[in-house]
XYZ file of C-alpha atoms in Angstrom:
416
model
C 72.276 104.398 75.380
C 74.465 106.773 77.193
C 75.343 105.902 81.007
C 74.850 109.509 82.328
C 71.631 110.372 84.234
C 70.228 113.446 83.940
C 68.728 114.850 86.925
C 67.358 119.072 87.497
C 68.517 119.374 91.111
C 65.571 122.558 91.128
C 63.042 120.025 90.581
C 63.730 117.963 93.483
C 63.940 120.946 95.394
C 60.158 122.168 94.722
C 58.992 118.175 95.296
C 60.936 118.769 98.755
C 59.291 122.260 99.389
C 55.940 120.863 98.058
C 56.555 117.960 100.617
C 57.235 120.714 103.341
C 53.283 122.457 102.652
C 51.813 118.827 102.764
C 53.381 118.179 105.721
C 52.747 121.172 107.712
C 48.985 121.194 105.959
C 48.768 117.455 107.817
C 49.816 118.751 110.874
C 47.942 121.280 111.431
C 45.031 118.462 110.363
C 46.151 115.870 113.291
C 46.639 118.639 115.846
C 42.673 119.752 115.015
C 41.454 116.771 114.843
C 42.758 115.816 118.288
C 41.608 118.968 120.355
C 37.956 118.053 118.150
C 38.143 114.620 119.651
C 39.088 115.903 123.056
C 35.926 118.462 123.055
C 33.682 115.383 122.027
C 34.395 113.431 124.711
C 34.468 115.933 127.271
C 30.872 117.051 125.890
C 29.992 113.643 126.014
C 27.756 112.168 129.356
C 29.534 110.294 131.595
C 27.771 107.179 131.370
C 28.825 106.922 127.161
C 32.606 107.950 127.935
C 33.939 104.548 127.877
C 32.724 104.133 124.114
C 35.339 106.687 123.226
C 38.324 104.253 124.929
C 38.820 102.449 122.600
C 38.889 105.467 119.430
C 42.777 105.922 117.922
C 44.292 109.355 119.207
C 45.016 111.172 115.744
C 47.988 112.693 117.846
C 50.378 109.684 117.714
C 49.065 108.438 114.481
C 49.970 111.692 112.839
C 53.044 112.318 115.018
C 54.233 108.978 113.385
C 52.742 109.800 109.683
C 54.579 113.346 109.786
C 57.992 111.895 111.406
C 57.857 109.740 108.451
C 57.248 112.557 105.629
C 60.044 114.748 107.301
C 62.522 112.127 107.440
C 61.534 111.941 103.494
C 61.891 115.212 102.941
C 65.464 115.444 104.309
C 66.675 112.802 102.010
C 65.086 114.019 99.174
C 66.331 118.075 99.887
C 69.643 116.298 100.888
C 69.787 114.477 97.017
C 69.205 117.550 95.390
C 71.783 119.101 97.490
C 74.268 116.439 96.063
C 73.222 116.968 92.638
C 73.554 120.898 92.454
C 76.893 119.969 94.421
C 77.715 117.875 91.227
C 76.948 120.366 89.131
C 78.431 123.212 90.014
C 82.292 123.312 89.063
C 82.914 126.659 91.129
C 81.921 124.847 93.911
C 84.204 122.152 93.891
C 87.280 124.555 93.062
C 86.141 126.265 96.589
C 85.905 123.299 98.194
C 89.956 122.404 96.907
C 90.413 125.997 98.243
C 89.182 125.343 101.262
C 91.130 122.413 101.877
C 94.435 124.021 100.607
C 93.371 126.662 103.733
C 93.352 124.226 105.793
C 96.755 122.492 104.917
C 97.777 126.229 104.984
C 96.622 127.367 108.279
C 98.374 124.219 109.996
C 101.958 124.772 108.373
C 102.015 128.411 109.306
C 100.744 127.843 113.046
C 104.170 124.937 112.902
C 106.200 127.322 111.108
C 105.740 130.266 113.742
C 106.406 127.605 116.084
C 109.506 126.239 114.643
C 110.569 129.697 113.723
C 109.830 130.956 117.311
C 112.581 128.019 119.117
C 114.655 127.831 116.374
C 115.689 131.467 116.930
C 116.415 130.871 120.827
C 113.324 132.917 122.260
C 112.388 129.850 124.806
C 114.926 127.051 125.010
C 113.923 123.752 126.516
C 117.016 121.373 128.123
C 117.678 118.802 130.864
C 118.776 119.505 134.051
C 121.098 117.578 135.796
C 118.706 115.232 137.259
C 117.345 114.317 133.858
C 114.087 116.894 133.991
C 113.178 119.335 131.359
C 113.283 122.758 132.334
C 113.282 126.072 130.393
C 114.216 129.628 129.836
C 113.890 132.288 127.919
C 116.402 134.342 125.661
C 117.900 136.969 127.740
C 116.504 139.986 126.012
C 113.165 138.579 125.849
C 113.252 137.523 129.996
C 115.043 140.954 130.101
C 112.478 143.105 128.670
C 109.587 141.846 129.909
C 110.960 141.683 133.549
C 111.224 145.122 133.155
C 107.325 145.518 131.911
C 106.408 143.357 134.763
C 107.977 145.636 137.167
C 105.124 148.626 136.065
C 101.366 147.433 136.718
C 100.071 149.537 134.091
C 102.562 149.105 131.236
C 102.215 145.316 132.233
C 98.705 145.474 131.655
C 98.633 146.933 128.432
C 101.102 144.712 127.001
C 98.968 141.464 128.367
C 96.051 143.144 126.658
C 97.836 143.798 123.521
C 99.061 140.410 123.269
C 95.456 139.148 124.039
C 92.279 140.329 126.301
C 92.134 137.018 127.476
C 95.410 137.550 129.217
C 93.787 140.030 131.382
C 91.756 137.511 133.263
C 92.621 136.305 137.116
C 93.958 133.265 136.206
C 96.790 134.900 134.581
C 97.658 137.515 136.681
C 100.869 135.977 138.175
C 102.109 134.176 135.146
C 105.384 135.557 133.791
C 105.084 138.005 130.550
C 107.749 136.033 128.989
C 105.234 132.741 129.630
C 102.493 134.536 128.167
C 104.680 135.377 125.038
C 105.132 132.010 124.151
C 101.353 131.209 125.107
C 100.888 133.619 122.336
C 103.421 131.779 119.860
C 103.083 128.105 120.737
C 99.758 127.888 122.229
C 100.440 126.875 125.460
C 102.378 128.073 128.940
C 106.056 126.697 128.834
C 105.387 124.696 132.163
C 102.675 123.069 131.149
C 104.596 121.581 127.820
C 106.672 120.789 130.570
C 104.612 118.767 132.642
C 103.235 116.993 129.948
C 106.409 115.986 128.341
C 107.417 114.481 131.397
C 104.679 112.475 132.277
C 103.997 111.221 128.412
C 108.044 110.180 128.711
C 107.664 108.477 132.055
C 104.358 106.034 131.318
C 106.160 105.752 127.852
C 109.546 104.658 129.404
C 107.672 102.436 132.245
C 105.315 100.821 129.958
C 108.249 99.177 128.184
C 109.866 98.318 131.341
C 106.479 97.065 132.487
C 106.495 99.070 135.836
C 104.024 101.752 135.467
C 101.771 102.212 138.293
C 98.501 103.920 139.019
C 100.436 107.274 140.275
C 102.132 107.518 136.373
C 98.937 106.988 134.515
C 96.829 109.479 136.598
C 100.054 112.078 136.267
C 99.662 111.518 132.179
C 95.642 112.057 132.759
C 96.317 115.197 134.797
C 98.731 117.101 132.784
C 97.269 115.758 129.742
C 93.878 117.130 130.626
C 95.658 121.046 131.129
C 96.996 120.436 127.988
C 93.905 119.733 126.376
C 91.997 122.344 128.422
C 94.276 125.200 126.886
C 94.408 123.830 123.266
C 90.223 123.418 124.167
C 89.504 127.307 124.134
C 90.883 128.525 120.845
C 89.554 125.556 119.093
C 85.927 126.049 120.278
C 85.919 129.261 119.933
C 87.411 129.130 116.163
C 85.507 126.612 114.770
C 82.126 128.304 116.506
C 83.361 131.018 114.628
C 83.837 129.875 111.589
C 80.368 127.545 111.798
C 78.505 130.579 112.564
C 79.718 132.668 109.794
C 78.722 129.587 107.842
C 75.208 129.533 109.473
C 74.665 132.787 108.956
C 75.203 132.749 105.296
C 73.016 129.798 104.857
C 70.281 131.611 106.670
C 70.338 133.883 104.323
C 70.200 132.251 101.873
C 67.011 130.802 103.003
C 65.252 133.972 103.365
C 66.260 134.585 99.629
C 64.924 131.252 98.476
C 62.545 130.258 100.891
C 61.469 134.021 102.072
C 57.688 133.588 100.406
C 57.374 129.995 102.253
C 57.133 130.180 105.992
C 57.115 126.567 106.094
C 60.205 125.511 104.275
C 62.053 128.708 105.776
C 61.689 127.717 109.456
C 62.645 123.925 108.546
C 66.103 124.851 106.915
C 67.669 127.727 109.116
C 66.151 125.191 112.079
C 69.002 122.543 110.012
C 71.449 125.209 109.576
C 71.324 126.040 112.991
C 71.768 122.344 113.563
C 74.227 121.363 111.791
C 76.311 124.403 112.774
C 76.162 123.373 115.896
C 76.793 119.752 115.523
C 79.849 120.721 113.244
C 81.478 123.074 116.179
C 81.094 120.081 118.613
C 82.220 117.116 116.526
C 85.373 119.224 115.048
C 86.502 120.840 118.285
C 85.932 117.199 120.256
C 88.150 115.943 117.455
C 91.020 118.553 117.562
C 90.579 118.283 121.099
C 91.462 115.234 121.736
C 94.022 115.279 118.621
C 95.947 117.813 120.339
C 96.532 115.577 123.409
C 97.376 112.514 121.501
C 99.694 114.195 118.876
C 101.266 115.828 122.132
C 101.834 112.794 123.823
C 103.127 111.244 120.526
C 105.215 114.382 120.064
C 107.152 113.951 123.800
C 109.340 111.367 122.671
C 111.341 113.980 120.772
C 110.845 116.614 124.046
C 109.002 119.420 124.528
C 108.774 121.266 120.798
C 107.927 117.883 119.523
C 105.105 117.938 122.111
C 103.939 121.362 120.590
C 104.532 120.573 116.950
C 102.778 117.492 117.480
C 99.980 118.877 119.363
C 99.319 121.724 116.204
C 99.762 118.305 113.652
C 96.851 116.023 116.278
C 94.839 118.736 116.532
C 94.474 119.625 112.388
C 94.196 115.203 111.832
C 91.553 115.201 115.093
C 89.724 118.139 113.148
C 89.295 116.501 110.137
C 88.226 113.020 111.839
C 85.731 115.248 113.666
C 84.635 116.686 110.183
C 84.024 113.144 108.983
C 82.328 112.214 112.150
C 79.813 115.517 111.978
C 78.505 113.972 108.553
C 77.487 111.015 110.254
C 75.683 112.781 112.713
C 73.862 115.357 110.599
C 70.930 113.654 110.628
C 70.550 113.249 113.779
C 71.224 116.506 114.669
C 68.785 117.841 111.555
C 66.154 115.832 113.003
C 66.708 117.501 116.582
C 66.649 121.125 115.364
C 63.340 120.784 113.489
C 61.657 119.605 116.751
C 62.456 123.047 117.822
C 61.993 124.960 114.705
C 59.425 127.479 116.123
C 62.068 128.812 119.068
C 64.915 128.562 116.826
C 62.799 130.409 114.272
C 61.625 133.294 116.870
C 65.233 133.796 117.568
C 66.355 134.621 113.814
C 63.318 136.324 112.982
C 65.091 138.840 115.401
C 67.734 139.989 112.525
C 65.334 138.659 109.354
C 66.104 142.461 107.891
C 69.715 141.452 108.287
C 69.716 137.974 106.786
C 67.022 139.117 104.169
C 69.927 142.070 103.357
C 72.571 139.414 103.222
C 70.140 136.722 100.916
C 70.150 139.537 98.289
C 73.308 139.742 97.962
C 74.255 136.125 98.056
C 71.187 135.626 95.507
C 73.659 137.832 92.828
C 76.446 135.832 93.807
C 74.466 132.286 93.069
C 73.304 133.700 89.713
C 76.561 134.785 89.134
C 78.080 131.399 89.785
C 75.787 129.462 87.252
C 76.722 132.162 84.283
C 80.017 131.075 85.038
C 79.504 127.197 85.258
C 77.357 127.670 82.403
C 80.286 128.921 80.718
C 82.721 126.638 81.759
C 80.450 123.887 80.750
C 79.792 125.341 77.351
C 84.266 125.700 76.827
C 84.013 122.089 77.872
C 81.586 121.154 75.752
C 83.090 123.639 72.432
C 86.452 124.566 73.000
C 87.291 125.514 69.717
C 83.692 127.410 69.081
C 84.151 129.480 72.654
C 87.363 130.394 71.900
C 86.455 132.282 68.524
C 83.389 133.521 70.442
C 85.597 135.103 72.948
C 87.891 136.342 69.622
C 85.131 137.721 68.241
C 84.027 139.941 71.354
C 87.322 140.981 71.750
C 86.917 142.491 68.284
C 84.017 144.248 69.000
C 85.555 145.752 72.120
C 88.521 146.594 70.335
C 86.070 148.141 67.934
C 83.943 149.811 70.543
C 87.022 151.239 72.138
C 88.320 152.377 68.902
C 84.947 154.126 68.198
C 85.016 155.919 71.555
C 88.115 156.863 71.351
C 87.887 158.482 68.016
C 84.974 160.198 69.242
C 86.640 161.730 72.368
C 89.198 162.971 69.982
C 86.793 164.661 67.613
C 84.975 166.221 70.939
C 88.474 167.066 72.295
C 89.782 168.493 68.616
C 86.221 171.221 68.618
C 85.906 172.013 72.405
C 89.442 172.590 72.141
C 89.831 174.476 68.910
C 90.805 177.513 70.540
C 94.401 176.561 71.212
């Protein structure tokens, strides 16, 4: 007997969609039966009240029975979601993909930063009192002194460089400081400040004579540090979960369109975990930005930077590991509010229904291919001379077509 198991991922699916109709079916039962129970003893005389204080409330005894089934249900969907994950070899060559992304994305964010002081455009160095300062390469400071000098011209280039630039909180900052904000993430002075402190509880914590005025330095600068590296990593990883979301969502309304039941339960969980995902990976990169930072220091301020972009990719992935552990929690939390979340998609169903068809001739299009692959695995020789022989009879086709165009040509163009 062969060790494999053999499991249809689609039939687990309709047991957890089947599970979905009972459930909501016993709901709607509990919920009836406790506004019935309600009316009886309400109708009931005074006097024969008390006989009903002892009855079980069918609210909590469902409540319990349903929290149960649901918590079934999401293990069973969630096994069937492994399998098709099993099964589907395109799938797991995305996944690589989207991993190689990732490896990509964080050595061109520390090559542009590399690239950026190796050529001299912002040059970090000690003073003579042993503090970091820095400067910036004289036709860089030289330029953009000169922009700074026009309001207008200044404002487009701060806009051009990024809207964000335009707010208050940047209106005295130095175009030359914003420049590198665009490059290296962060405002010169604050790498500054943060390499200094990291190097002073580093250097006083060997020499055992940090105080309470280092450490809350470290917190300070380390918390600006954070704070800036905070807003582009919230606001790309909501990004990216929502364009996830969104995709699942419509998926649902291809699969799950003709079942109002199982339709409101999953976007509810994509919604969810979308959510959960943006917190858990920002927190993460967060948090791996100031330690890789800190770590960074010790080799000055582009170490701090470089090692910032390296903490914050390692943080993101510890924050992707963490989200899986919390899924279910934060499954479990959406579907409690199912019918709001549900009101608020309903708002762009023609959308998402738009977008399931679409991703419905991409799925089917994905299993002709697996089935293919599977079937090359399976018979490479065989698939081979099936491909040989429909090359053939394309060649052939093409061959027949094109002898035809000439005999069409050779009369319609007899005249010559």
């Amino acid at each position: 007997m062969g060790n494999d198991i053999s499991v249809n991922p689609d039939r687990l699916e309709d047991l957890a969609n089947d599970l979905v109709t009972r459930l909501s079916r016993i709901e709607d039962e509990y919920r009836n039966l406790h506004m019935e129970l309600a009316d009886l003893i309400n109708s009931a005389p005074p006097e024969y009240r008390h006989c009903f204080y002892h009855v079980g409330d069918p609210w909590s005894t469902g409540n319990q029975l349903t929290g149960q089934l649901s918590e079934m249900e999401i293990d069973l969907r969630m096994v069937a979601n492994k399998f098709a994950e099993a099964d589907n070899l395109v799938g797991k060559l995305y996944k690589l993909y989207e991993q190689y992304g990732a490896v990509t994305a964080l050595g061109t964010l520390m090559t542009k930063q590399l690239a950026f002081y190796g050529l001299g455009f912002t040059q970090f160095a000690k003073n003579a009192e042993g503090v970091f300062t820095y400067k910036h390469m004289a036709a860089l400071q030289k330029v953009t002194d000169k922009i700074d000098e026009t309001k207008k011209l200044r404002t487009m280039t701060k806009a051009f460089l990024s809207p964000f630039y335009l707010r208050s909180k940047y209106k005295d900052v130095p175009l030359a400081d914003l420049v590198h904000k665009k490059v290296a993430k962060y405002l010169p002075d604050d790498v500054v400040k943060f390499t200094e402190s990291s190097n002073t509880l580093y250097r006083k914590t060997l020499l055992r004579t940090v105080d309470s005025t280092d450490f809350k330095s470290f917190v300070k600068t380390g918390a600006k540090f954070a704070k800036t590296n905070a807003a582009s990593t919230v606001l790309l990883t909501g990004i990216m979960e929502a364009g996830g979301m969104g995709l699942k969502i419509s998926e649902n309304y291809s699969k799950y369109g003709d079942n109002p039941d199982v339709l409101k339960r999953e976007n509810a969980k994509a919604v969810g975990n979308a959510v959960n995902k943006t917190l858990a990976i920002s927190g993460g990169a967060i948090a791996g930005a100031a330690i890789g930072g800190a770590l960074g220091s010790m080799v000055g301020p582009v170490g701090t930077v470089v090692g910032a972009a390296a903490g914050s990719f390692v943080g993101g992935l510890v924050g992707e590991k963490t989200a899986e552990l919390t899924a279910g929690f934060a499954e479990k939390v959406s579907i409690l509010l199912k019918e709001p979340i549900h009101f608020g998609v309903e708002k762009f169903k023609s959308g998402f229904e738009k977008a399931g068809k679409a991703i419905d001739v991409a799925n089917k299009g994905i299993d002709i291919v697996n089935n293919q692959i599977k079937e090359t695995i399976e018979d490479p020789v065989g698939k081979i001379k099936d491909i040989g022989k429909g090359l053939s009879k394309a060649k052939e086709t093409a061959g027949s077509l094109i002898e035809g165009a000439k005999g069409f040509l050779d009369k319609k163009l007899s005249f010559f």
